[in-house]
């Protein structure tokens, strides 16, 4: 089923992210997974392991966007409070899911590892939630309404997306082209670039400079649109703009 523009938000949960001890890559991989489905990520927030903060963010985002993806806080330790916070946000109880409990018990038995009370905590999901499969470590994520709750470990979060994808309402796919000019300077192209952007309302045009040293710097001009013909017209204008400044650009789809 195709919708003109389903949207998504990502909520990153964890004190370790805000302290800088852990570098997040979940936003990147969620956005990259959703882009071919025509579901742009429109907002990202990061909150600490404080239930009131998680509840407030979840409720704000789920009311604003088609889908919300949370990562982090569903492990076995005392500070893993995301499941409880999601239940509170939806005003429901929380309990061990029988399917999750059965699958996890079997997995730990197969590993000859004790299925302790802390590990059982990972089978707790908000009442009425559906499970999201975790092929990496077994402990599931879950879906509550339009909110998908994933693990914080990037490898596990990425694996969970495969079970979520078929549940999503897709939108018009956004096509992208990059005109990369080594030696380009934003100050030289700003006026003309603004004119190109204003004349093509169906296309989003952005300018992204890079600097890796005196001999390796420039600007990437990135255009995005669901309209392939409009995008091609803008691509030609961006190439012409770069060439007018004496720089032959590289083109990346």
Coordinates of N, CA and C in Angstrom, one line a residue:
X1 N 0.8 -1.2 0.0 CA 0.0 0.0 0.0 C 0.9 1.2 0.0
X2 N 0.6 2.2 -0.9 CA 1.4 3.4 -1.0 C 0.7 4.6 -0.5
X3 N 1.4 5.4 0.3 CA 0.9 6.7 0.8 C 1.7 7.8 0.3
X4 N 1.2 9.0 0.1 CA 2.0 10.1 -0.4 C 3.2 10.4 0.4
X5 N 3.1 10.4 1.7 CA 4.3 10.7 2.5 C 4.2 10.3 4.0
X6 N 4.3 9.0 4.2 CA 4.5 8.5 5.6 C 5.8 9.1 6.1
X7 N 5.9 9.4 7.4 CA 7.1 10.0 8.0 C 7.5 9.2 9.2
X8 N 8.7 9.4 9.7 CA 9.3 8.7 10.8 C 10.1 9.6 11.7
X9 N 10.2 9.2 13.0 CA 11.1 9.9 13.9 C 11.9 8.8 14.7
X10 N 13.0 9.2 15.1 CA 13.9 8.2 15.9 C 14.1 8.8 17.3
X11 N 13.9 8.0 18.3 CA 14.2 8.4 19.6 C 15.3 7.5 20.2
X12 N 16.4 8.1 20.5 CA 17.6 7.4 21.0 C 17.6 7.5 22.5
X13 N 17.7 6.4 23.2 CA 17.5 6.4 24.7 C 18.8 5.9 25.3
X14 N 19.3 6.7 26.2 CA 20.5 6.2 27.0 C 21.4 7.3 27.5
X15 N 21.7 7.2 28.8 CA 22.7 8.1 29.4 C 24.0 8.1 28.7
X16 N 24.4 6.9 28.2 CA 25.7 6.7 27.6 C 25.8 7.5 26.3
X17 N 24.7 7.7 25.6 CA 24.8 8.5 24.4 C 25.0 10.0 24.7
X18 N 24.3 10.5 25.7 CA 24.4 11.9 26.1 C 25.8 12.2 26.8
X19 N 26.4 11.2 27.4 CA 27.7 11.5 28.0 C 28.8 11.4 27.0
X20 N 28.5 10.9 25.9 CA 29.6 10.7 24.8 C 30.4 9.4 24.9
X21 N 30.0 8.6 25.9 CA 30.7 7.3 26.0 C 30.4 6.4 24.8
X22 N 29.2 6.5 24.3 CA 28.8 5.6 23.2 C 28.5 6.5 22.0
X23 N 29.0 6.1 20.8 CA 28.7 6.8 19.6 C 27.5 6.2 18.9
X24 N 26.5 6.9 18.6 CA 25.3 6.4 18.0 C 25.5 6.2 16.5
X25 N 25.1 5.0 16.0 CA 25.0 4.8 14.5 C 23.5 4.3 14.1
X26 N 22.7 4.2 15.2 CA 21.3 3.7 14.9 C 20.5 4.7 14.0
X27 N 20.6 6.0 14.3 CA 19.9 6.9 13.5 C 20.3 6.7 12.0
X28 N 21.6 6.6 11.7 CA 22.0 6.5 10.3 C 21.4 5.2 9.7
X29 N 21.5 4.1 10.4 CA 21.1 2.8 9.8 C 19.5 2.7 9.7
X30 N 18.8 3.3 10.6 CA 17.4 3.4 10.5 C 17.0 4.2 9.3
X31 N 17.6 5.4 9.2 CA 17.2 6.3 8.1 C 17.6 5.7 6.7
X32 N 18.7 5.0 6.7 CA 19.1 4.4 5.4 C 18.2 3.2 5.1
X33 N 17.7 2.5 6.1 CA 16.7 1.4 5.8 C 15.4 2.0 5.3
X34 N 14.9 3.1 5.9 CA 13.6 3.6 5.5 C 13.6 4.4 4.2
X35 N 14.7 5.0 3.8 CA 14.8 5.8 2.6 C 14.2 5.1 1.4
X36 N 14.7 3.9 1.1 CA 14.1 3.3 -0.1 C 12.7 2.9 0.0
X37 N 12.1 2.9 1.2 CA 10.7 2.7 1.4 C 9.9 3.9 1.2
X38 N 10.5 5.1 1.0 CA 9.8 6.3 0.9 C 9.3 6.8 2.2
X39 N 10.0 6.5 3.3 CA 9.7 7.0 4.6 C 10.8 7.9 5.2
X40 N 10.7 9.2 5.0 CA 11.8 10.0 5.5 C 11.8 10.1 7.0
X41 N 13.0 10.1 7.6 CA 13.1 10.5 9.0 C 13.1 12.0 9.2
X42 N 12.2 12.5 9.9 CA 12.0 14.0 9.9 C 12.5 14.6 11.2
X43 N 12.8 13.7 12.2 CA 13.2 14.2 13.5 C 13.9 13.1 14.3
X44 N 14.9 13.5 15.1 CA 15.6 12.6 16.0 C 15.8 13.3 17.3
X45 N 15.5 12.6 18.4 CA 15.7 13.1 19.8 C 16.6 12.1 20.5
X46 N 17.3 12.6 21.5 CA 18.1 11.8 22.4 C 17.7 12.1 23.8
X47 N 17.3 11.1 24.6 CA 16.9 11.4 26.0 C 17.6 10.4 26.9
X48 N 17.7 10.8 28.2 CA 18.4 10.0 29.2 C 17.5 8.9 29.7
X49 N 18.1 8.0 30.5 CA 17.3 6.9 31.1 C 16.5 7.4 32.3
X50 N 15.5 8.3 31.9 CA 14.6 8.8 32.9 C 13.2 8.6 32.3
X51 N 12.4 7.9 33.1 CA 11.1 7.5 32.5 C 10.2 8.6 32.0
X52 N 10.2 9.7 32.8 CA 9.3 10.8 32.5 C 9.8 11.5 31.1
X53 N 11.1 11.5 30.9 CA 11.6 12.1 29.7 C 11.3 11.2 28.5
X54 N 11.4 9.9 28.7 CA 11.1 8.9 27.6 C 9.6 9.0 27.3
X55 N 8.7 9.0 28.3 CA 7.3 9.1 28.0 C 6.9 10.3 27.3
X56 N 7.4 11.5 27.7 CA 7.1 12.7 27.1 C 7.5 12.8 25.6
X57 N 8.7 12.2 25.3 CA 9.2 12.2 24.0 C 8.4 11.3 23.1
X58 N 8.1 10.1 23.6 CA 7.4 9.1 22.8 C 6.0 9.7 22.5
X59 N 5.3 10.3 23.4 CA 4.0 10.8 23.2 C 4.0 12.0 22.2
X60 N 5.0 12.8 22.3 CA 5.1 13.9 21.3 C 5.4 13.4 19.9
X61 N 6.3 12.5 19.8 CA 6.7 12.0 18.5 C 5.6 11.1 17.8
X62 N 5.0 10.3 18.6 CA 4.0 9.4 18.0 C 2.7 10.1 17.5
X63 N 2.5 11.3 18.1 CA 1.4 12.1 17.7 C 1.7 12.9 16.4
X64 N 3.0 13.1 16.1 CA 3.4 14.0 15.0 C 3.8 13.2 13.8
X65 N 4.3 12.0 13.9 CA 4.8 11.2 12.8 C 4.1 9.9 12.6
X66 N 4.2 9.3 11.4 CA 3.5 8.1 11.1 C 4.1 6.9 11.9
X67 N 5.5 6.9 12.1 CA 6.2 5.9 12.8 C 7.2 6.5 13.7
X68 N 7.4 5.8 14.9 CA 8.5 6.2 15.8 C 9.4 5.0 16.0
X69 N 10.7 5.1 16.0 CA 11.6 4.0 16.3 C 12.4 4.4 17.5
X70 N 12.3 3.6 18.6 CA 13.2 3.9 19.7 C 14.3 2.9 19.7
X71 N 15.4 3.3 20.2 CA 16.5 2.3 20.4 C 17.1 2.5 21.8
X72 N 17.4 1.3 22.4 CA 18.1 1.3 23.7 C 17.1 1.1 24.9
X73 N 17.7 0.5 25.9 CA 17.0 0.4 27.2 C 16.0 -0.8 27.3
X74 N 16.3 -1.9 26.6 CA 15.4 -3.1 26.7 C 16.2 -4.3 27.1
X75 N 17.3 -4.0 27.8 CA 18.2 -5.1 28.2 C 17.8 -5.6 29.6
X76 N 18.7 -6.4 30.3 CA 18.3 -7.0 31.6 C 18.7 -6.2 32.9
X77 N 19.3 -5.0 32.7 CA 19.8 -4.4 33.9 C 18.8 -3.3 34.5
X78 N 19.1 -2.8 35.6 CA 18.1 -1.9 36.3 C 17.8 -0.6 35.6
X79 N 18.8 -0.2 34.8 CA 18.5 1.1 34.0 C 17.9 0.8 32.7
X80 N 17.5 -0.4 32.4 CA 16.8 -0.7 31.1 C 15.3 -0.5 31.4
X81 N 14.8 0.7 31.2 CA 13.4 1.1 31.6 C 12.6 1.4 30.4
X82 N 13.0 1.2 29.2 CA 12.3 1.6 28.0 C 10.9 0.9 27.9
X83 N 10.9 -0.4 28.2 CA 9.6 -1.1 28.1 C 8.6 -0.5 29.1
X84 N 9.0 -0.2 30.3 CA 8.1 0.4 31.3 C 7.6 1.8 30.8
X85 N 8.6 2.5 30.2 CA 8.2 3.9 29.8 C 7.2 3.8 28.6
X86 N 7.4 2.9 27.7 CA 6.5 2.8 26.5 C 5.1 2.4 27.1
X87 N 5.0 1.5 28.0 CA 3.7 1.1 28.6 C 3.1 2.3 29.2
X88 N 3.9 3.1 30.0 CA 3.3 4.3 30.6 C 2.8 5.3 29.6
X89 N 3.6 5.4 28.5 CA 3.2 6.4 27.4 C 1.8 6.0 26.8
X90 N 1.6 4.7 26.7 CA 0.3 4.3 26.1 C -0.8 4.0 27.1
X91 N -0.4 4.2 28.4 CA -1.4 4.0 29.5 C -1.8 2.5 29.6
X92 N -0.9 1.6 29.4 CA -1.2 0.2 29.6 C -0.3 -0.5 30.6
X93 N -0.6 -1.7 31.0 CA 0.2 -2.5 31.9 C 1.4 -3.1 31.1
X94 N 2.2 -3.8 31.8 CA 3.3 -4.5 31.2 C 3.5 -5.9 31.9
X95 N 3.8 -6.9 31.1 CA 3.9 -8.2 31.6 C 4.8 -9.1 30.7
X96 N 5.1 -10.3 31.1 CA 5.9 -11.2 30.3 C 5.1 -11.7 29.1
X97 N 5.6 -11.6 27.9 CA 4.9 -12.1 26.8 C 5.2 -13.6 26.7
X98 N 4.1 -14.4 26.6 CA 4.3 -15.8 26.6 C 5.2 -16.4 25.5
X99 N 5.1 -15.8 24.3 CA 5.9 -16.3 23.2 C 7.4 -15.9 23.4
X100 N 7.6 -14.7 23.9 CA 9.0 -14.2 24.1 C 9.6 -15.1 25.2
X101 N 8.8 -15.3 26.3 CA 9.3 -16.1 27.4 C 9.7 -17.5 26.9
X102 N 8.8 -18.1 26.1 CA 9.1 -19.5 25.7 C 10.3 -19.6 24.8
X103 N 10.4 -18.6 23.8 CA 11.5 -18.6 22.9 C 12.9 -18.3 23.6
X104 N 12.8 -17.4 24.6 CA 14.1 -17.1 25.3 C 14.5 -18.2 26.2
X105 N 13.5 -18.9 26.9 CA 13.8 -20.0 27.7 C 14.5 -21.1 26.9
X106 N 14.0 -21.4 25.8 CA 14.5 -22.4 24.9 C 15.9 -22.1 24.4
X107 N 16.1 -20.8 24.1 CA 17.4 -20.3 23.7 C 18.5 -20.5 24.8
X108 N 18.2 -20.1 26.0 CA 19.1 -20.2 27.1 C 19.4 -21.6 27.4
X109 N 18.4 -22.5 27.3 CA 18.6 -23.9 27.6 C 19.5 -24.5 26.6
X110 N 19.4 -24.1 25.3 CA 20.2 -24.6 24.3 C 21.7 -24.2 24.5
X111 N 21.9 -23.0 25.1 CA 23.2 -22.5 25.4 C 23.7 -23.0 26.8
X112 N 22.9 -23.8 27.5 CA 23.3 -24.3 28.8 C 23.6 -23.2 29.7
X113 N 22.7 -22.1 29.6 CA 22.9 -20.9 30.4 C 21.6 -20.7 31.3
X114 N 21.8 -20.3 32.5 CA 20.6 -20.1 33.4 C 19.8 -19.0 32.9
X115 N 18.5 -19.2 32.9 CA 17.5 -18.2 32.5 C 17.1 -17.4 33.8
X116 N 17.9 -16.5 34.1 CA 17.8 -15.8 35.4 C 16.7 -14.7 35.4
X117 N 16.3 -14.2 36.6 CA 15.3 -13.2 36.6 C 15.7 -11.9 35.8
X118 N 16.9 -11.5 35.9 CA 17.2 -10.3 35.0 C 17.0 -10.6 33.5
X119 N 17.4 -11.8 33.1 CA 17.1 -12.2 31.7 C 15.7 -12.3 31.4
X120 N 14.9 -12.7 32.3 CA 13.4 -12.8 32.1 C 12.8 -11.4 31.9
X121 N 13.5 -10.4 32.4 CA 13.0 -9.0 32.3 C 12.8 -8.6 30.8
X122 N 13.7 -9.2 30.0 CA 13.7 -8.9 28.5 C 12.5 -9.5 27.8
X123 N 11.7 -10.3 28.5 CA 10.5 -10.9 27.9 C 9.3 -10.0 28.2
X124 N 9.5 -8.9 29.0 CA 8.4 -8.0 29.4 C 8.1 -7.0 28.3
X125 N 6.9 -6.9 27.9 CA 6.5 -5.9 26.9 C 5.2 -5.3 27.3
X126 N 4.9 -4.1 26.8 CA 3.6 -3.5 27.1 C 2.4 -4.4 26.7
X127 N 1.4 -4.4 27.5 CA 0.2 -5.2 27.2 C -0.4 -4.8 25.8
X128 N -0.6 -5.8 25.0 CA -1.2 -5.5 23.7 C -0.1 -5.3 22.6
X129 N 1.2 -5.2 23.0 CA 2.2 -5.0 22.0 C 2.5 -6.3 21.2
X130 N 3.0 -6.2 20.0 CA 3.4 -7.4 19.2 C 4.9 -7.4 19.2
X131 N 5.4 -8.6 19.1 CA 6.9 -8.8 19.2 C 7.6 -8.4 17.8
X132 N 8.8 -8.0 18.0 CA 9.7 -7.8 16.8 C 10.8 -8.8 17.0
X133 N 11.0 -9.6 16.0 CA 12.0 -10.7 16.1 C 13.4 -10.2 16.2
X134 N 14.2 -10.9 17.0 CA 15.6 -10.6 17.2 C 16.4 -11.8 16.8
X135 N 16.9 -11.9 15.6 CA 17.6 -13.1 15.2 C 19.0 -13.2 15.7
X136 N 19.5 -12.1 16.3 CA 20.9 -12.0 16.8 C 21.1 -12.6 18.2
X137 N 20.3 -12.1 19.1 CA 20.5 -12.5 20.5 C 19.2 -13.1 21.1
X138 N 18.1 -13.1 20.4 CA 16.9 -13.7 20.8 C 15.9 -12.8 21.6
X139 N 16.4 -11.9 22.4 CA 15.5 -11.1 23.2 C 14.8 -10.1 22.3
X140 N 13.4 -10.1 22.2 CA 12.7 -9.4 21.2 C 12.6 -7.9 21.4
X141 N 12.3 -7.2 20.3 CA 11.8 -5.8 20.5 C 10.3 -5.9 20.4
X142 N 9.6 -4.8 20.3 CA 8.2 -4.9 20.2 C 7.6 -3.7 19.6
X143 N 6.3 -3.8 19.1 CA 5.6 -2.7 18.4 C 4.4 -2.4 19.3
X144 N 4.2 -1.1 19.7 CA 3.1 -0.7 20.4 C 2.5 0.5 19.6
X145 N 1.3 0.2 19.0 CA 0.8 1.2 18.1 C 1.7 1.5 16.9
X146 N 2.0 2.8 16.8 CA 3.0 3.2 15.7 C 4.4 3.3 16.2
X147 N 4.7 2.8 17.4 CA 6.0 2.9 18.0 C 6.7 1.6 18.0
X148 N 7.9 1.5 17.4 CA 8.7 0.3 17.3 C 9.9 0.5 18.3
X149 N 10.0 -0.5 19.2 CA 11.1 -0.4 20.2 C 12.1 -1.4 19.9
X150 N 13.4 -0.9 19.6 CA 14.5 -1.8 19.2 C 15.6 -1.8 20.3
X151 N 16.5 -2.7 20.2 CA 17.6 -2.7 21.1 C 18.6 -1.6 20.7
X152 N 19.4 -1.3 21.6 CA 20.4 -0.2 21.4 C 21.6 -0.7 20.7
X153 N 22.0 -2.0 20.8 CA 23.2 -2.5 20.1 C 22.9 -2.4 18.6
X154 N 23.7 -1.7 17.8 CA 23.4 -1.5 16.4 C 23.2 -2.7 15.6
X155 N 24.0 -3.8 15.8 CA 23.9 -5.0 15.0 C 22.5 -5.6 15.3
X156 N 22.0 -5.6 16.5 CA 20.7 -6.1 16.8 C 19.6 -5.2 16.3
X157 N 19.7 -3.9 16.5 CA 18.7 -3.0 16.0 C 18.5 -3.1 14.5
X158 N 19.6 -3.3 13.7 CA 19.6 -3.4 12.3 C 18.9 -4.7 11.9
X159 N 19.1 -5.8 12.6 CA 18.5 -7.1 12.3 C 17.0 -7.0 12.6
X160 N 16.6 -6.3 13.6 CA 15.2 -6.1 13.9 C 14.4 -5.4 12.9
X161 N 15.0 -4.5 12.1 CA 14.4 -3.8 11.1 C 13.8 -4.7 10.0
X162 N 14.4 -5.9 9.8 CA 14.0 -6.8 8.8 C 12.6 -7.3 9.1
X163 N 12.2 -7.5 10.4 CA 10.9 -7.9 10.8 C 9.9 -6.8 10.7
X164 N 10.4 -5.5 10.8 CA 9.5 -4.4 10.8 C 9.1 -4.0 9.4
X165 N 10.0 -4.1 8.5 CA 9.8 -3.6 7.1 C 8.5 -4.0 6.5
X166 N 8.1 -5.2 6.6 CA 6.8 -5.6 5.9 C 5.6 -5.0 6.6
X167 N 5.7 -4.5 7.8 CA 4.6 -3.9 8.5 C 4.3 -2.4 8.1
X168 N 5.3 -1.8 7.4 CA 5.2 -0.4 7.2 C 4.5 0.0 5.9
X169 N 3.8 1.1 6.0 CA 3.1 1.7 4.9 C 4.2 2.5 4.1
X170 N 4.4 2.2 2.9 CA 5.5 2.8 2.1 C 5.0 4.1 1.4
X171 N 5.9 4.9 1.0 CA 5.6 6.2 0.4 C 6.3 6.3 -1.0
X172 N 6.2 7.4 -1.6 CA 6.9 7.7 -2.8 C 8.4 7.7 -2.6
X173 N 9.1 6.9 -3.4 CA 10.6 6.8 -3.2 C 11.2 8.1 -3.6
X174 N 12.1 8.6 -2.7 CA 12.9 9.8 -3.0 C 14.2 9.5 -3.8
X175 N 14.3 10.0 -4.9 CA 15.6 9.8 -5.7 C 16.6 10.9 -5.4
X176 N 17.9 10.6 -5.5 CA 18.9 11.5 -5.1 C 20.0 11.5 -6.1
X177 N 20.6 12.7 -6.3 CA 21.8 12.8 -7.1 C 22.8 13.8 -6.4
X178 N 24.1 13.5 -6.5 CA 25.1 14.3 -5.9 C 26.1 14.8 -7.0
X179 N 26.2 16.1 -7.0 CA 27.2 16.7 -7.9 C 28.4 17.2 -7.0
X180 N 29.5 16.5 -7.1 CA 30.6 16.8 -6.2 C 31.7 17.5 -6.9
X181 N 32.0 18.7 -6.4 CA 33.0 19.5 -7.1 C 34.2 19.8 -6.2
X182 N 35.4 19.1 -6.5 CA 36.6 19.4 -5.7 C 37.1 20.8 -6.1
X183 N 37.2 21.6 -5.0 CA 37.7 23.0 -5.2 C 36.5 24.0 -5.3
X184 N 35.3 23.5 -5.3 CA 34.1 24.4 -5.2 C 34.1 25.1 -3.9
X185 N 33.6 26.4 -3.8 CA 33.4 27.1 -2.6 C 32.0 27.6 -2.5
X186 N 31.4 27.5 -1.4 CA 30.0 27.8 -1.2 C 29.7 29.3 -1.5
X187 N 30.7 30.2 -1.1 CA 30.5 31.6 -1.4 C 30.4 31.9 -2.9
X188 N 31.0 31.1 -3.7 CA 31.0 31.4 -5.1 C 29.7 30.9 -5.8
X189 N 29.0 29.9 -5.2 CA 27.9 29.4 -5.9 C 26.6 29.7 -5.2
X190 N 26.6 30.4 -4.1 CA 25.4 30.5 -3.2 C 24.3 31.2 -3.9
X191 N 24.5 32.3 -4.7 CA 23.4 33.0 -5.3 C 22.7 32.2 -6.4
X192 N 23.5 31.6 -7.3 CA 23.0 30.8 -8.3 C 22.3 29.5 -7.8
X193 N 22.9 28.9 -6.7 CA 22.3 27.7 -6.1 C 20.9 28.1 -5.6
X194 N 20.8 29.2 -4.9 CA 19.5 29.6 -4.4 C 18.5 29.8 -5.5
X195 N 18.9 30.3 -6.6 CA 18.0 30.5 -7.8 C 17.5 29.2 -8.3
X196 N 18.4 28.2 -8.4 CA 18.1 26.9 -8.9 C 17.0 26.2 -8.0
X197 N 17.3 26.3 -6.7 CA 16.4 25.8 -5.7 C 15.0 26.4 -5.7
X198 N 15.0 27.7 -5.9 CA 13.7 28.4 -5.9 C 12.9 28.1 -7.1
X199 N 13.5 27.8 -8.2 CA 12.9 27.6 -9.5 C 12.4 26.1 -9.6
X200 N 12.7 25.3 -8.7 CA 12.4 23.9 -8.7 C 11.7 23.4 -7.4
X201 N 10.5 23.8 -7.2 CA 9.8 23.5 -5.9 C 9.7 22.0 -5.6
X202 N 9.7 21.2 -6.7 CA 9.6 19.7 -6.5 C 10.9 19.1 -6.1
X203 N 12.0 19.8 -6.0 CA 13.3 19.3 -5.7 C 13.9 20.0 -4.5
X204 N 14.5 19.2 -3.6 CA 15.2 19.8 -2.5 C 16.7 19.8 -2.9
X205 N 17.3 21.0 -2.7 CA 18.7 21.2 -3.1 C 19.5 21.6 -1.8
X206 N 20.6 20.9 -1.6 CA 21.4 21.2 -0.4 C 22.9 21.3 -0.8
X207 N 23.6 22.1 0.0 CA 25.0 22.3 -0.2 C 25.8 21.8 1.0
X208 N 26.8 20.9 0.7 CA 27.5 20.3 1.9 C 29.0 20.4 1.6
X209 N 29.7 21.4 2.2 CA 31.2 21.5 2.0 C 31.9 20.4 2.8
X210 N 33.1 20.1 2.3 CA 34.0 19.2 3.0 C 35.4 19.8 2.9
X211 N 36.2 19.5 4.0 CA 37.6 20.0 4.0 C 38.4 18.9 4.7
X212 N 39.3 18.3 3.9 CA 40.2 17.3 4.3 C 41.7 17.7 4.2
X213 N 41.8 19.0 3.9 CA 43.2 19.5 3.8 C 43.2 20.6 2.6
X214 N 44.3 21.3 2.5 CA 44.4 22.3 1.4 C 44.2 21.8 0.0
X215 N 44.5 20.6 -0.2 CA 44.4 20.0 -1.6 C 43.2 19.1 -1.7
X216 N 42.4 19.0 -0.7 CA 41.2 18.1 -0.8 C 40.1 18.7 0.0
X217 N 39.4 19.6 -0.8 CA 38.2 20.2 -0.2 C 37.3 20.6 -1.3
X218 N 36.1 20.9 -1.0 CA 35.1 21.3 -2.0 C 33.7 21.2 -1.5
X219 N 32.8 21.1 -2.4 CA 31.3 21.1 -2.0 C 30.6 20.0 -2.8
X220 N 29.7 19.3 -2.0 CA 28.8 18.4 -2.7 C 27.4 19.0 -2.7
X221 N 26.9 19.1 -3.9 CA 25.6 19.6 -4.2 C 24.6 18.5 -4.3
X222 N 23.7 18.3 -3.4 CA 22.8 17.2 -3.3 C 21.4 17.6 -3.6
X223 N 20.8 16.9 -4.6 CA 19.4 17.2 -5.0 C 18.5 15.9 -4.7
X224 N 17.3 16.1 -4.2 CA 16.4 15.0 -3.9 C 15.0 15.3 -4.4
X225 N 14.3 14.3 -4.9 CA 13.0 14.5 -5.4 C 12.3 13.2 -5.7
X226 N 11.0 13.2 -5.6 CA 10.2 12.0 -6.0 C 10.0 12.1 -7.5
X227 N 10.2 13.2 -8.1 CA 10.0 13.5 -9.5 C 11.3 13.3 -10.3
X228 N 11.4 12.2 -11.0 CA 12.7 11.9 -11.6 C 13.0 12.9 -12.7
X229 N 12.0 13.4 -13.4 CA 12.3 14.4 -14.5 C 12.7 15.7 -14.0
X230 N 12.1 16.2 -12.9 CA 12.5 17.4 -12.3 C 13.9 17.3 -11.7
X231 N 14.2 16.1 -11.1 CA 15.5 15.9 -10.6 C 16.6 16.0 -11.6
X232 N 16.3 15.4 -12.8 CA 17.3 15.4 -13.9 C 17.6 16.8 -14.4
X233 N 16.5 17.6 -14.4 CA 16.7 19.0 -14.9 C 17.6 19.8 -13.9
X234 N 17.4 19.5 -12.6 CA 18.2 20.2 -11.6 C 19.6 19.7 -11.7
X235 N 19.8 18.4 -11.9 CA 21.1 17.8 -12.0 C 21.9 18.5 -13.1
X236 N 21.3 18.7 -14.3 CA 22.0 19.4 -15.4 C 22.4 20.8 -15.0
X237 N 21.5 21.5 -14.3 CA 21.8 22.9 -13.8 C 23.0 22.9 -12.8
X238 N 23.0 21.9 -11.9 CA 24.1 21.9 -11.0 C 25.5 21.6 -11.6
X239 N 25.4 20.7 -12.6 CA 26.6 20.4 -13.4 C 27.1 21.7 -14.1
X240 N 26.2 22.4 -14.7 CA 26.5 23.6 -15.5 C 27.0 24.7 -14.5
X241 N 26.5 24.7 -13.3 CA 27.0 25.7 -12.3 C 28.4 25.4 -11.9
X242 N 28.7 24.2 -11.6 CA 30.1 23.8 -11.3 C 31.0 24.1 -12.4
X243 N 30.6 23.7 -13.6 CA 31.5 23.9 -14.8 C 31.7 25.4 -15.1
X244 N 30.7 26.2 -14.8 CA 30.8 27.7 -15.0 C 31.9 28.3 -14.1
X245 N 32.2 27.6 -13.0 CA 33.2 28.0 -12.1 C 34.5 27.3 -12.3
X246 N 34.6 26.7 -13.5 CA 35.9 26.1 -13.9 C 36.2 24.7 -13.3
X247 N 35.1 24.1 -12.7 CA 35.4 22.8 -12.1 C 34.5 21.7 -12.7
X248 N 35.1 20.6 -13.1 CA 34.3 19.5 -13.7 C 34.0 18.6 -12.5
X249 N 32.7 18.4 -12.3 CA 32.3 17.7 -11.1 C 32.2 16.2 -11.3
X250 N 32.2 15.5 -10.2 CA 31.9 14.0 -10.2 C 30.4 13.9 -9.9
X251 N 29.7 12.9 -10.5 CA 28.3 12.7 -10.4 C 28.1 11.4 -9.6
X252 N 27.3 11.4 -8.5 CA 27.0 10.3 -7.8 C 25.5 10.1 -7.7
X253 N 25.0 8.9 -8.0 CA 23.5 8.7 -7.9 C 23.1 8.5 -6.5

